[in-house]
Coordinates of C-alpha atoms in Angstrom, one line a residue:
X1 CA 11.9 -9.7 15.1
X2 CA 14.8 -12.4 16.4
X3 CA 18.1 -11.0 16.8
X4 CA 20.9 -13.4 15.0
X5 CA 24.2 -13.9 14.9
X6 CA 27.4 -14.3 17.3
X7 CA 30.5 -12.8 17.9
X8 CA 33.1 -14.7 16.2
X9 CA 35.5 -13.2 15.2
X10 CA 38.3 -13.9 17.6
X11 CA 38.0 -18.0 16.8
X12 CA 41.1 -19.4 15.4
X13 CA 38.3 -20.9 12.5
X14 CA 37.3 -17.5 11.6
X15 CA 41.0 -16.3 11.6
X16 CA 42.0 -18.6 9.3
X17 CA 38.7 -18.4 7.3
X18 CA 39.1 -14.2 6.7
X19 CA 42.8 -15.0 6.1
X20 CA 42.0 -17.4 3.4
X21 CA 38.5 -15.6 1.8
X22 CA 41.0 -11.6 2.0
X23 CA 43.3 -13.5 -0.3
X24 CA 41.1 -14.8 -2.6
X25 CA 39.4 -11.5 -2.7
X26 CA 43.2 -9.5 -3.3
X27 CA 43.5 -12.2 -6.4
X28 CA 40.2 -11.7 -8.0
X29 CA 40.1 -8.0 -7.5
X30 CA 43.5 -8.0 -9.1
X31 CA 42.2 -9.9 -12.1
X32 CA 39.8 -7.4 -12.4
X33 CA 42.1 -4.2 -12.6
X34 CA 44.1 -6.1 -15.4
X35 CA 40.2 -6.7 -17.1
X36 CA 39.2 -3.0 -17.0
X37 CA 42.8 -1.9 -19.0
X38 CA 41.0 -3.7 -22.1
X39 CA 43.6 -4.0 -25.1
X40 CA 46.1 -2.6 -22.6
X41 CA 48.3 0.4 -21.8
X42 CA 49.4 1.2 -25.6
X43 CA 46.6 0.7 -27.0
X44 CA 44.5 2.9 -24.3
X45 CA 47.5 5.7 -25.0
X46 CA 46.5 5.6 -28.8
X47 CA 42.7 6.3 -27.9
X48 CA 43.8 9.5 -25.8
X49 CA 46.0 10.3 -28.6
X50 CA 43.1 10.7 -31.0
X51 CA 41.6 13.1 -28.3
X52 CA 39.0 10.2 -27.3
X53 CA 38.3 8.9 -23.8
X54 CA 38.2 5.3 -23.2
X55 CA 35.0 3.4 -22.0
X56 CA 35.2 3.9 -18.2
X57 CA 36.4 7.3 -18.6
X58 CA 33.3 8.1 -20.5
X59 CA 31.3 6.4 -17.5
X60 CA 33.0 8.0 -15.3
X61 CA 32.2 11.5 -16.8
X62 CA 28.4 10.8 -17.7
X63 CA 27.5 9.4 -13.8
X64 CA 26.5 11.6 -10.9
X65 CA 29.8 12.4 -9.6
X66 CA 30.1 11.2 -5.6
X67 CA 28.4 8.1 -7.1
X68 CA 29.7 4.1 -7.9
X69 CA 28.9 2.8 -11.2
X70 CA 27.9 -1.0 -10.4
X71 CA 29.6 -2.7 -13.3
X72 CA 27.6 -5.9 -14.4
X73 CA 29.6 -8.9 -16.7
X74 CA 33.2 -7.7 -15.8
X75 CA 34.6 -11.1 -16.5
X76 CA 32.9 -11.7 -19.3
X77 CA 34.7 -13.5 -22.1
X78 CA 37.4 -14.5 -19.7
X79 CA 40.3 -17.1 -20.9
X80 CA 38.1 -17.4 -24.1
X81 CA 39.0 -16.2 -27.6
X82 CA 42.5 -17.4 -26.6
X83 CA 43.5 -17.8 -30.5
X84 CA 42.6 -14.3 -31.3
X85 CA 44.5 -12.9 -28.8
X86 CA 41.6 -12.9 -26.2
X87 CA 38.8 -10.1 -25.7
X88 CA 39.0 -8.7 -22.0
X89 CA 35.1 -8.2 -20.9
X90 CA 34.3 -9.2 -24.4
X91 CA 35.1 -5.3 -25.4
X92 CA 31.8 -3.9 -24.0
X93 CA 31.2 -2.3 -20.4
X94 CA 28.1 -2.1 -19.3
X95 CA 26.2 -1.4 -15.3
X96 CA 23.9 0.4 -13.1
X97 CA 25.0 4.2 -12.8
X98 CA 22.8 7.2 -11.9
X99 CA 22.5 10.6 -13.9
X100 CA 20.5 13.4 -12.4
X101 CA 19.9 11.0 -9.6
X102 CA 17.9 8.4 -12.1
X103 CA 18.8 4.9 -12.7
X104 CA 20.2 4.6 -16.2
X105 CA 21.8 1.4 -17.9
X106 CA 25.0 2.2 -19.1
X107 CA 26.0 0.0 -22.0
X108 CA 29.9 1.4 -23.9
X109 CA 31.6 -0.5 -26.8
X110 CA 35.8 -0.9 -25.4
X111 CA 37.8 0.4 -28.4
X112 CA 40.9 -0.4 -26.6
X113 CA 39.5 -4.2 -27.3
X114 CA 39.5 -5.2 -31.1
X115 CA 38.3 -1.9 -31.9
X116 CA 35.2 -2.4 -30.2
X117 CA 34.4 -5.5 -32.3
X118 CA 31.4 -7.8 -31.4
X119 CA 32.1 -11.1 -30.4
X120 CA 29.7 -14.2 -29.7
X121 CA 29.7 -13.2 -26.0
X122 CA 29.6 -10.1 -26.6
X123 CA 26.2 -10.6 -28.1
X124 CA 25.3 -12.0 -25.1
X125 CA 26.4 -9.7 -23.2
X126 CA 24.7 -6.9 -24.5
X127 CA 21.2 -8.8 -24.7
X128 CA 21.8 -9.4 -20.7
X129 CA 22.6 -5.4 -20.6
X130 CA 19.0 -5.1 -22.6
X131 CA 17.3 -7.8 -20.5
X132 CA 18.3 -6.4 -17.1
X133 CA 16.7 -2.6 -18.8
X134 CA 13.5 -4.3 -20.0
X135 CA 12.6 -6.5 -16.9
X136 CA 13.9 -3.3 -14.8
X137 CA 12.0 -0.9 -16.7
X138 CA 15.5 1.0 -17.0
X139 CA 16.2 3.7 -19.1
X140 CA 19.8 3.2 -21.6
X141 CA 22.1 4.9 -22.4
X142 CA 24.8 3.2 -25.5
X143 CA 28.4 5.0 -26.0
X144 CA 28.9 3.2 -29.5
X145 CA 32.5 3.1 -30.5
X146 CA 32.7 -0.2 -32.7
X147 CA 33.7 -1.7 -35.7
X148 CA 30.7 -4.2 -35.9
X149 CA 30.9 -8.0 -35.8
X150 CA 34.4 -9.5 -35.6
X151 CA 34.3 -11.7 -38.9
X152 CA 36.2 -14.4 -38.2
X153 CA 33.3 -15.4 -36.3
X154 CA 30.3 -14.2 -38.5
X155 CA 28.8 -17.5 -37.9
X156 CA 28.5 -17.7 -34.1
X157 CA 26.8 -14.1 -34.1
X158 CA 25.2 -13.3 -37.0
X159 CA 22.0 -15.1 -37.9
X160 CA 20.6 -16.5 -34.9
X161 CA 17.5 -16.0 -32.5
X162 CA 19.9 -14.8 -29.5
X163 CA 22.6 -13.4 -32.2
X164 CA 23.8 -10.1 -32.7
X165 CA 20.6 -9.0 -34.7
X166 CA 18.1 -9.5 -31.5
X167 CA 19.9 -6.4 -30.1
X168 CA 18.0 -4.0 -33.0
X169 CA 14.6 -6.1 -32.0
X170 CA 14.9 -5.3 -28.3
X171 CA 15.4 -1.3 -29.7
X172 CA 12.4 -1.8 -31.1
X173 CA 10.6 -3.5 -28.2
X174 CA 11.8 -1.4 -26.0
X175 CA 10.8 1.9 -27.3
X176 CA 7.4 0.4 -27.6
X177 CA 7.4 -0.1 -23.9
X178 CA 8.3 3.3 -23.1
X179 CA 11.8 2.7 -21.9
X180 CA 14.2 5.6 -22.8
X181 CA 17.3 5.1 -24.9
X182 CA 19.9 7.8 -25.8
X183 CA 23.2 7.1 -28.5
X184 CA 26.1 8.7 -28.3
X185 CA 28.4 7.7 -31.7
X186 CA 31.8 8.2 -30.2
X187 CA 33.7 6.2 -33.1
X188 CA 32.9 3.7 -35.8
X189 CA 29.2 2.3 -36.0
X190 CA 29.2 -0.4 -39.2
X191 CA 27.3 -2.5 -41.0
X192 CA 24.4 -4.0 -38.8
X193 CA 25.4 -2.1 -35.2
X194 CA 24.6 1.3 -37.2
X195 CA 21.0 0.1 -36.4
X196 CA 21.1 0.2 -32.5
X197 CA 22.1 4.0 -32.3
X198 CA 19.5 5.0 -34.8
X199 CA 16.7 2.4 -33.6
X200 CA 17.3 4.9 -30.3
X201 CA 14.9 7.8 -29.0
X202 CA 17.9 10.1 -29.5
X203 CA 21.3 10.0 -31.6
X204 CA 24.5 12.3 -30.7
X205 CA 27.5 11.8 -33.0
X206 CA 30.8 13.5 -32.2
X207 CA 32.9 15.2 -35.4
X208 CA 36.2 13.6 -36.8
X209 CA 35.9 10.4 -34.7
X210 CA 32.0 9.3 -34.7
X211 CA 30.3 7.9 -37.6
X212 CA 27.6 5.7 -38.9
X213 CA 27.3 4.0 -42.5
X214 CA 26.0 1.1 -43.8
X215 CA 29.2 -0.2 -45.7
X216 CA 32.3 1.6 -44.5
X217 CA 34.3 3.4 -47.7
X218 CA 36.5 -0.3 -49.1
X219 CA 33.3 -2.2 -48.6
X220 CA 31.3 0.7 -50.7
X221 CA 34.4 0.4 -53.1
X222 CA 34.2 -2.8 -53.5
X223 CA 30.6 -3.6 -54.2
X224 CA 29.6 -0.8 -56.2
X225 CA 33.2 1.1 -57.3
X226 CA 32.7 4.5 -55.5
X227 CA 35.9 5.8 -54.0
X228 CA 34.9 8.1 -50.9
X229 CA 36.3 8.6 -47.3
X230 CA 34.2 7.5 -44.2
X231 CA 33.8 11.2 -43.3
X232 CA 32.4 12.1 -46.4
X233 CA 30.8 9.0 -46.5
X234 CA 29.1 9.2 -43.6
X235 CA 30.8 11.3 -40.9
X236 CA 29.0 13.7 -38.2
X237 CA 27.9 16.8 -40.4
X238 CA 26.7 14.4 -43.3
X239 CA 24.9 11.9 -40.7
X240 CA 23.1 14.9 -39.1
X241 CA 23.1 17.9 -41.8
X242 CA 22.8 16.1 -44.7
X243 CA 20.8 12.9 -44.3
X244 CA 19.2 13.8 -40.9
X245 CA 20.4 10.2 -38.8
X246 CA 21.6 11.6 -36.1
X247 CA 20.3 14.1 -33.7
X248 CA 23.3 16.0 -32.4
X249 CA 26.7 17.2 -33.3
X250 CA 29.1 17.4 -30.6
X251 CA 32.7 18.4 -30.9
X252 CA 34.6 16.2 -28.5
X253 CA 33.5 13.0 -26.0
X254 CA 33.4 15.4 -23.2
X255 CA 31.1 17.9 -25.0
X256 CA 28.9 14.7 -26.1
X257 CA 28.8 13.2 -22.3
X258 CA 27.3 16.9 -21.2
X259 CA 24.5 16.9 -23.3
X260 CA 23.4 13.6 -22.4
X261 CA 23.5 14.7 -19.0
X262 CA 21.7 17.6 -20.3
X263 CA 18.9 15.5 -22.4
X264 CA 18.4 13.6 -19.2
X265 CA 17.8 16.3 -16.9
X266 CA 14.5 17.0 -18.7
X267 CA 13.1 13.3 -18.7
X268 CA 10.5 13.2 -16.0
X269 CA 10.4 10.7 -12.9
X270 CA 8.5 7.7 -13.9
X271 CA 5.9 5.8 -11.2
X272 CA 8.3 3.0 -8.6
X273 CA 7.2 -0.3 -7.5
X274 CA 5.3 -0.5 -4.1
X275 CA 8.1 -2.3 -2.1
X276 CA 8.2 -1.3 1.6
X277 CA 11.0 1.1 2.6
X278 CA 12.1 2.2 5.8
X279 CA 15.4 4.3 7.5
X280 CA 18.5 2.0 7.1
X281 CA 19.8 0.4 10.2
X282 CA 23.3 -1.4 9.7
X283 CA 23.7 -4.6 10.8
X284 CA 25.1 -5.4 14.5
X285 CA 27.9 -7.4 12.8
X286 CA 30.7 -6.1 10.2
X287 CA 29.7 -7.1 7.3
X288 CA 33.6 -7.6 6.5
X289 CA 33.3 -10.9 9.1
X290 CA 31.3 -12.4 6.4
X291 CA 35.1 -13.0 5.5
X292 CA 35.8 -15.6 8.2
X293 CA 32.0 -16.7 8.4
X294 CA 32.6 -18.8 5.7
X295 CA 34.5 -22.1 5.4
X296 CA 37.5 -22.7 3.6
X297 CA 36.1 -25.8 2.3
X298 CA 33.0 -25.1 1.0
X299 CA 32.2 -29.0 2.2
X300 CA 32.5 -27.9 5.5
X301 CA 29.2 -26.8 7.2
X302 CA 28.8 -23.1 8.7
X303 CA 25.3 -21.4 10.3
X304 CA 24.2 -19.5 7.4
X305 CA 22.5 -17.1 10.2
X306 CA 25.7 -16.1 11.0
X307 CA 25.7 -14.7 7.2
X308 CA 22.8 -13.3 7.1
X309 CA 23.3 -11.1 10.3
X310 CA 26.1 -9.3 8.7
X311 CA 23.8 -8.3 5.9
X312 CA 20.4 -7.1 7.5
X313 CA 19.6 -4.3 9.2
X314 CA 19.6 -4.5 12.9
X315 CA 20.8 -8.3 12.3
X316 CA 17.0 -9.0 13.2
X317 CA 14.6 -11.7 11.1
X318 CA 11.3 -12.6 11.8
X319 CA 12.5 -16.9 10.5
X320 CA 9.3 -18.4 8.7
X321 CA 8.7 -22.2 10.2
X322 CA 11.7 -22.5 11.7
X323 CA 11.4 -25.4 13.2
X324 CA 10.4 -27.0 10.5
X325 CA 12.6 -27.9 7.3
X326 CA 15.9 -27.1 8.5
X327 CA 17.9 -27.3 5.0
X328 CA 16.7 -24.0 4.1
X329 CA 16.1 -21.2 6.4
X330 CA 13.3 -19.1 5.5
X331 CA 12.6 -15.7 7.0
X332 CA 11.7 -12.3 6.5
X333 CA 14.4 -9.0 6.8
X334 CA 15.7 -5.2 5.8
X335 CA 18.3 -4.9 4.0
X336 CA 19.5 -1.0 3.9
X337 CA 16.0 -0.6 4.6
X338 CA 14.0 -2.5 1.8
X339 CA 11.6 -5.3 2.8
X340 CA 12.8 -9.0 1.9
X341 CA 12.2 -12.3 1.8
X342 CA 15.3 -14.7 2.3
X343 CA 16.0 -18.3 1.3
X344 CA 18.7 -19.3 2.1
X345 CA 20.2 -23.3 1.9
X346 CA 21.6 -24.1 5.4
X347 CA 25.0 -25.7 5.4
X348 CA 24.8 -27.0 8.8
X349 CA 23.9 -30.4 9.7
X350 CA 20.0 -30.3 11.6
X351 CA 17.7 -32.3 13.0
X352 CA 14.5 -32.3 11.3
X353 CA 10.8 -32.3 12.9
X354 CA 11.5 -35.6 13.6
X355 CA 14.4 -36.1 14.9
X356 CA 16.6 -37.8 11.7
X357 CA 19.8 -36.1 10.7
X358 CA 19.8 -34.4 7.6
X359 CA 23.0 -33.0 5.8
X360 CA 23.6 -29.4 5.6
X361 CA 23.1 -27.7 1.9
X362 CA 20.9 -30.3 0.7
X363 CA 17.0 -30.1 0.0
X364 CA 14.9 -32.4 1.8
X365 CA 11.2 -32.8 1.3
X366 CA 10.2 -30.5 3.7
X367 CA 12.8 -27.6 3.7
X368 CA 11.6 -27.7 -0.1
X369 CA 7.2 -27.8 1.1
X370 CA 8.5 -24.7 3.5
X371 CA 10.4 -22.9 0.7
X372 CA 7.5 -23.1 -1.6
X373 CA 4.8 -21.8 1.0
X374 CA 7.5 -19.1 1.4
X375 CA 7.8 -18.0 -2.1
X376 CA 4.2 -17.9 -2.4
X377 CA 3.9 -15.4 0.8
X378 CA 6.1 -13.3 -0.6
X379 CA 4.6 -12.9 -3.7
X380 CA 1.0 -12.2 -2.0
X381 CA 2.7 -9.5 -0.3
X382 CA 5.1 -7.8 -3.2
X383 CA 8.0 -8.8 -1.4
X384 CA 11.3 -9.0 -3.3
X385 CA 13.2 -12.4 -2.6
X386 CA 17.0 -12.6 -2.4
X387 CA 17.8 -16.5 -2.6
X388 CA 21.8 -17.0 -0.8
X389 CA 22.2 -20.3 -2.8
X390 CA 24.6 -22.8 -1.1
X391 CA 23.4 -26.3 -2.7
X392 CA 24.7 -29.4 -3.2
X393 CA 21.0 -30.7 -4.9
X394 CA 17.9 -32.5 -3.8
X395 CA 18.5 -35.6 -1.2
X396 CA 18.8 -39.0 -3.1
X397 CA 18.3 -42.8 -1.7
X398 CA 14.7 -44.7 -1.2
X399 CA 13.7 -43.0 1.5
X400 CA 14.0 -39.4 -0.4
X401 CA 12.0 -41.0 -3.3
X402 CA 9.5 -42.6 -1.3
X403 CA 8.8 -40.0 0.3
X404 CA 8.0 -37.8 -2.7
X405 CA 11.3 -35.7 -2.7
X406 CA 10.6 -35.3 -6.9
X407 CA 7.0 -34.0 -6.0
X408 CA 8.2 -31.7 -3.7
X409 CA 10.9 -30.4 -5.4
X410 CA 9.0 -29.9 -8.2
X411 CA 6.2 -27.2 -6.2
X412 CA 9.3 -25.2 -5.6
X413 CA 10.7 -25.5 -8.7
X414 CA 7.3 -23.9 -10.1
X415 CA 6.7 -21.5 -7.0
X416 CA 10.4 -20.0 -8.1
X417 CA 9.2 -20.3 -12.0
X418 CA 6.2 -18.2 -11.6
X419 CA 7.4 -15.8 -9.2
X420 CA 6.5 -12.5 -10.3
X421 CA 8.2 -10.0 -7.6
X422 CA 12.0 -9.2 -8.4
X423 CA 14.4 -12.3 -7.5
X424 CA 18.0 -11.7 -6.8
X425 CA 20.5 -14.5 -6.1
X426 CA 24.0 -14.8 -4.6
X427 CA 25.7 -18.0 -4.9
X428 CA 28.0 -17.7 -1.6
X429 CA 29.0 -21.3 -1.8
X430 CA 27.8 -24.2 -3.9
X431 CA 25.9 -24.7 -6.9
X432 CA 25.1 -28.0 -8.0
X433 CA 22.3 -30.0 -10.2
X434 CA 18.7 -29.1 -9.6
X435 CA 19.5 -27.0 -6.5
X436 CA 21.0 -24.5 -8.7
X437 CA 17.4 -24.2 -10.2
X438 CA 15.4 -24.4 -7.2
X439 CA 17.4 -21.3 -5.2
X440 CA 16.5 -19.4 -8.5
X441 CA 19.3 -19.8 -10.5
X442 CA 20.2 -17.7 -14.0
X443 CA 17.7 -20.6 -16.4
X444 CA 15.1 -19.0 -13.5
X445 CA 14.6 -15.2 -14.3
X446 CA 16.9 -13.2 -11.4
X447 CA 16.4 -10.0 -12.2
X448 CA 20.6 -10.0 -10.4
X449 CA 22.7 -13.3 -9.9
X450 CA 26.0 -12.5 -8.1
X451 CA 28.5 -15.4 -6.6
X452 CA 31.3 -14.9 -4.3
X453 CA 34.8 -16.0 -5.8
X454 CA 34.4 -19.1 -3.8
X455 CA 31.4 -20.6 -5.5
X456 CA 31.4 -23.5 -7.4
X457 CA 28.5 -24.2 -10.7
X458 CA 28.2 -27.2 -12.3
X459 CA 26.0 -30.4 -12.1
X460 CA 27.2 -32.3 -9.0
X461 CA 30.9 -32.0 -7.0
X462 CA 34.1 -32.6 -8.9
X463 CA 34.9 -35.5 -6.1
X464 CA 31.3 -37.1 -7.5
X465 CA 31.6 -36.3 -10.7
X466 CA 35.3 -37.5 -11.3
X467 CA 34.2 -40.7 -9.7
X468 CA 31.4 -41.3 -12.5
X469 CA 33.1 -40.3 -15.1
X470 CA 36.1 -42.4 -14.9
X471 CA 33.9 -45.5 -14.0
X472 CA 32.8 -44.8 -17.4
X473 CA 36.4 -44.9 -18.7
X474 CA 37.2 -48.2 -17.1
X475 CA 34.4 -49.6 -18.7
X476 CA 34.9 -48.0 -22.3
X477 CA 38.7 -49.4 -21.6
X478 CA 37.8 -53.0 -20.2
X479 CA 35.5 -53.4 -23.1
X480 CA 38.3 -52.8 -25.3
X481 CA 40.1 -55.7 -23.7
X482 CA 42.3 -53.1 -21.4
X483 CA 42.8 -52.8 -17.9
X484 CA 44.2 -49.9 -15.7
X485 CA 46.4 -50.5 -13.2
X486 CA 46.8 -48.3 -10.0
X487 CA 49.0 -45.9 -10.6
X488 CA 47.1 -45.1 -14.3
X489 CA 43.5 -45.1 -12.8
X490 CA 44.6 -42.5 -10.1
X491 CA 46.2 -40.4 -13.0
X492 CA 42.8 -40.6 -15.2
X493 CA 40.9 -39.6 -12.0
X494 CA 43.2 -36.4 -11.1
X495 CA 43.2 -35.3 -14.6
X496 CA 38.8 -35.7 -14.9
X497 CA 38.8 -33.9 -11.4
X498 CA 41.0 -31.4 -12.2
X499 CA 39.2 -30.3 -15.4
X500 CA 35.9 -30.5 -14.0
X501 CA 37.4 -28.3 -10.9
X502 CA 38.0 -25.5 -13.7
X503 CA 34.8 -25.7 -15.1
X504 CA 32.8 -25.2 -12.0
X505 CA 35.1 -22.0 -11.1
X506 CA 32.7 -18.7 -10.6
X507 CA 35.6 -17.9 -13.2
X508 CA 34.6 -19.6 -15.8
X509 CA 30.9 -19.5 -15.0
X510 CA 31.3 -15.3 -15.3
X511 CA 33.0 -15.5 -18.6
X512 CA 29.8 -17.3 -20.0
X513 CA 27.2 -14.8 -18.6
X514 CA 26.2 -17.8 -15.8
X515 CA 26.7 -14.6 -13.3
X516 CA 26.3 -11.2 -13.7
X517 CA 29.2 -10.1 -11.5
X518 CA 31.7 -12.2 -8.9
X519 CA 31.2 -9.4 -5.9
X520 CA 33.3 -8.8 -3.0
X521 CA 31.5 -10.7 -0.1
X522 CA 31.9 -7.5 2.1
X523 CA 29.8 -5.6 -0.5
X524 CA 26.7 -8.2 -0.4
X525 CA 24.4 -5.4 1.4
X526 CA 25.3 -3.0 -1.0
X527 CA 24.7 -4.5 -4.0
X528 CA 21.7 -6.4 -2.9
X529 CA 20.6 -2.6 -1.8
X530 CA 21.6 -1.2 -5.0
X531 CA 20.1 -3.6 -7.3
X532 CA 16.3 -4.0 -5.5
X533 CA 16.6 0.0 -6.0
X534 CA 17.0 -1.0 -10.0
X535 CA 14.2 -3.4 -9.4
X536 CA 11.8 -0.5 -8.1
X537 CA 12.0 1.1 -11.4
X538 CA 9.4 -1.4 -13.1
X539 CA 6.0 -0.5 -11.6
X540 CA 4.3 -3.2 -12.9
X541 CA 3.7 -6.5 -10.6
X542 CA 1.7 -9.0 -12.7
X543 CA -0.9 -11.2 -11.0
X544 CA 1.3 -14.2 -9.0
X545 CA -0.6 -17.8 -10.3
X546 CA 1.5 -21.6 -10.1
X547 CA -0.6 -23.1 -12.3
X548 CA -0.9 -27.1 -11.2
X549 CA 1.1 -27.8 -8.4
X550 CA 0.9 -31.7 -6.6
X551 CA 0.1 -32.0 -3.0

């Protein structure tokens, strides 16, 4: 094992590098607290009003307490649905949290939010929640409290492959595989949703607020002329006594939250994943430097060593080729005592094996042949891989191409494609074009993909992209018999880098599902820890093969 890592932390770079990273932390923390109040204050007061608990309350109560619930998706649906008033975390919570000490996935509709109402991304969102449980072999647990798909946008959830009915397929998958899944109806469950509680293993329903129908009472009025209340309609003592839907009665959500805890008490252990384990050693740097470790600019180049040391244990690695390939550092570590292996794009500029320069972040020819051997150790091993993507792409020009770059590329491309041990990526910096695929990014399978709030997603820089764009626009223009002038051609250019800025924000990458979570840099051990011990929970490692791979 090498030991990594420097002291830096009393540079005037890393001063005003933590200065810069603490702030951005402060703002997109505070984002988040306004995220978790849903519909807001008033609306949250009306819920308690009614006697019922909100979303996170009824977390809170059903976890372990002395525990953190690792909320997955928080910014999801962020700045969109603008016209509609917006839908803060597309009304549905949903993350890792233990009960009885097991791993459950904990997936709650947000009445505070358009009563609970399912959006597009909120589809999405609950198929990543079921995606994350199936790969993970985790058990679920729903809190429904929802009045079903919002209508004035039937058509972007209702009849496709990955719409709002491939939730009640996955029930149904799932339960063949084994996978526990518990319901608790804590309010309204309409129309199609009435499916996922009852495609469940077991069905709670609490009295006076939860219930489950079909066609709510003006919808049944409507179609067929029957006046009836939803209670009598199909309310908690008809749902269970009557027509035998549900399992449970409960009087209140605290009652209901207790007997879950209850139900799961009984449910045995089930078999873990052979990844190596040891006793946690933390690393020999604060993990809080990882603050000023890394750049303002996320041009400027950094030693991603320096990261890495302030997320293993003992900040020790045993580096794989290191001499060779110098783009990408490959190399083998503990985190909080699990086994990895790291890849991890190098943002300083190196010499490689033969002496040429090669810029930092970029995937040459043979950082990409070392990555790919890599992968494939790791895989012959049962070694999870956590990928710290900083990319700007493969390297471009003759030489690249002559020298096979595409060929290259592709074997890691495929080596991260067939990978069969649990992936899980961080995107600490860039993200751009086919590096975003080659470090494993969410088109390749991570069982987890984080970012830090400085990353950037999209297919190549806004500085590049502007650049192409508006040669394009001259060109549309001169064709037309215009001509820009100066002043009018730097104006176009701000304006095209300026909206592609926005787009490749971690922001707007969360609120479309690109990312499970923007996480606190300081937290990266933690939640790399935390999520391989959700990984663990799927036994089953099929048989690692690339298929045809060029030499």
């Amino acid at each position: 094992m090498n030991k990594i890592g420097s002291n830096i932390s009393e540079t005037s770079v890393y001063l005003e590098n933590e200065d810069r990273y603490k702030n951005l932390v402060r703002k997109t923390e505070a984002l988040r607290d306004k995220i978790k109040l849903g519909g807001g204050e008033k609306l949250i007061a009306k819920q308690h009003a009614k006697g019922k608990l909100t979303a996170r309350e009824r977390i809170d109560l059903l976890i372990d307490e002395k525990t953190q619930f690792i909320e997955l998706n928080s910014f999801s649906a962020y700045n969109m649905y603008n016209e509609y008033g917006g839908a803060p975390g597309a009304g549905t919570v949903f993350g890792l949290g233990k009960v009885h000490g097991k791993d459950f996935l904990i997936v709650a509709n947000d009445a505070t939010v358009k009563a609970g109402a399912w959006f597009p991304i909120t589809a999405k969102k609950n198929l990543r929640a079921q995606e994350i449980a199936i790969e993970n072999r985790l058990p679920i647990i729903y809190l429904v409290d929802s009045a079903g798909v919002f209508l004035p946008m039937q058509e972007d959830i209702f009849p496709d492959k990955e719409h709002f009915g491939r939730i009640f397929r996955n029930n149904a998958k799932m339960s063949a595989m084994g996978i526990v899944q518990i319901a608790a109806i804590m309010g309204p469950c309409v129309a199609g949703g009435a499916y996922l509680p009852i495609m469940s293993d077991e069905a709670l329903i609490v009295k006076g607020e939860g219930s489950v129908f079909l066609a709510g009472s003006h919808l049944v009025k409507a179609a067929i002329g029957e006046e009836i209340d939803n209670e009598a309609l199909g309310g908690a003592d008809v749902q269970s006594n009557i027509s035998g839907v549900t399992d449970y009665v409960m009087e209140n959500d605290e009652e209901c939250l207790k007997q879950i805890r209850s139900i799961v008490e009984k449910i045995p252990d089930t078999p873990k994943a052979p990844f190596s384990r040891t006793e946690s050693k933390p690393p020999a740097y604060n993990p809080n430097e990882i603050y000023g470790v890394l750049p303002q600019d996320t041009i400027k180049p950094y030693d991603v060593r320096e990261l890495i040391a302030r997320i293993v244990d003992n900040s020790e690695i045993d580096e794989y080729k290191a001499g060779y390939g110098k783009t990408i550092i490959t190399a083998y570590a503990r985190i909080d005592g699990w086994s990895v292996g790291i890849v991890a794009n190098q943002r300083s500029i190196v010499k490689s094996a033969k002496g040429e320069m090669q810029i930092g972040g970029v995937i040459y020819s043979d950082s990409a042949d070392k990555a790919t051997r890599f992968i494939m150790n790791c895989n012959q091993r049962n070694i999870p891989l956590l990928f710290l993507q900083d990319v700007t792409g493969f390297m471009v020009g003759s030489k690249a191409e002559h020298g096979g770059i595409i060929k290259d590329g592709a074997k890691m491309v495929n080596a991260v494609a067939n990978s069969v041990v649990p992936k899980i990526t961080i995107i600490t910096g860039n993200s751009y074009g086919a590096g975003n695929y080659a470090m494993c990014g969410k088109a390749y399978d991570p069982r987890f993909i984080y970012a830090y709030p400085n990353a950037k997603i999209a297919v190549m820089g806004g500085a590049q992209a502007s650049s192409v764009l508006l040669n394009i626009k001259v060109k549309q223009l001169e064709k037309s018999g215009e001509k820009l002038g100066e002043e009018e051609t730097k104006k176009i250019l701000d304006e095209i880098k300026s909206s592609y800025d926005a787009k490749s924000n971690p922001l707007y990458g969360a609120a479309r599902l690109w990312v499970d979570e923007i996480i606190d840099p300081a937290k990266t051990r933690e939640i790399i820890s935390r999520s391989l011990e959700a990984c663990a929970n799927n036994p089953e490692i099929p048989k690692f093969s690339t298929g045809v791979i060029q030499t």
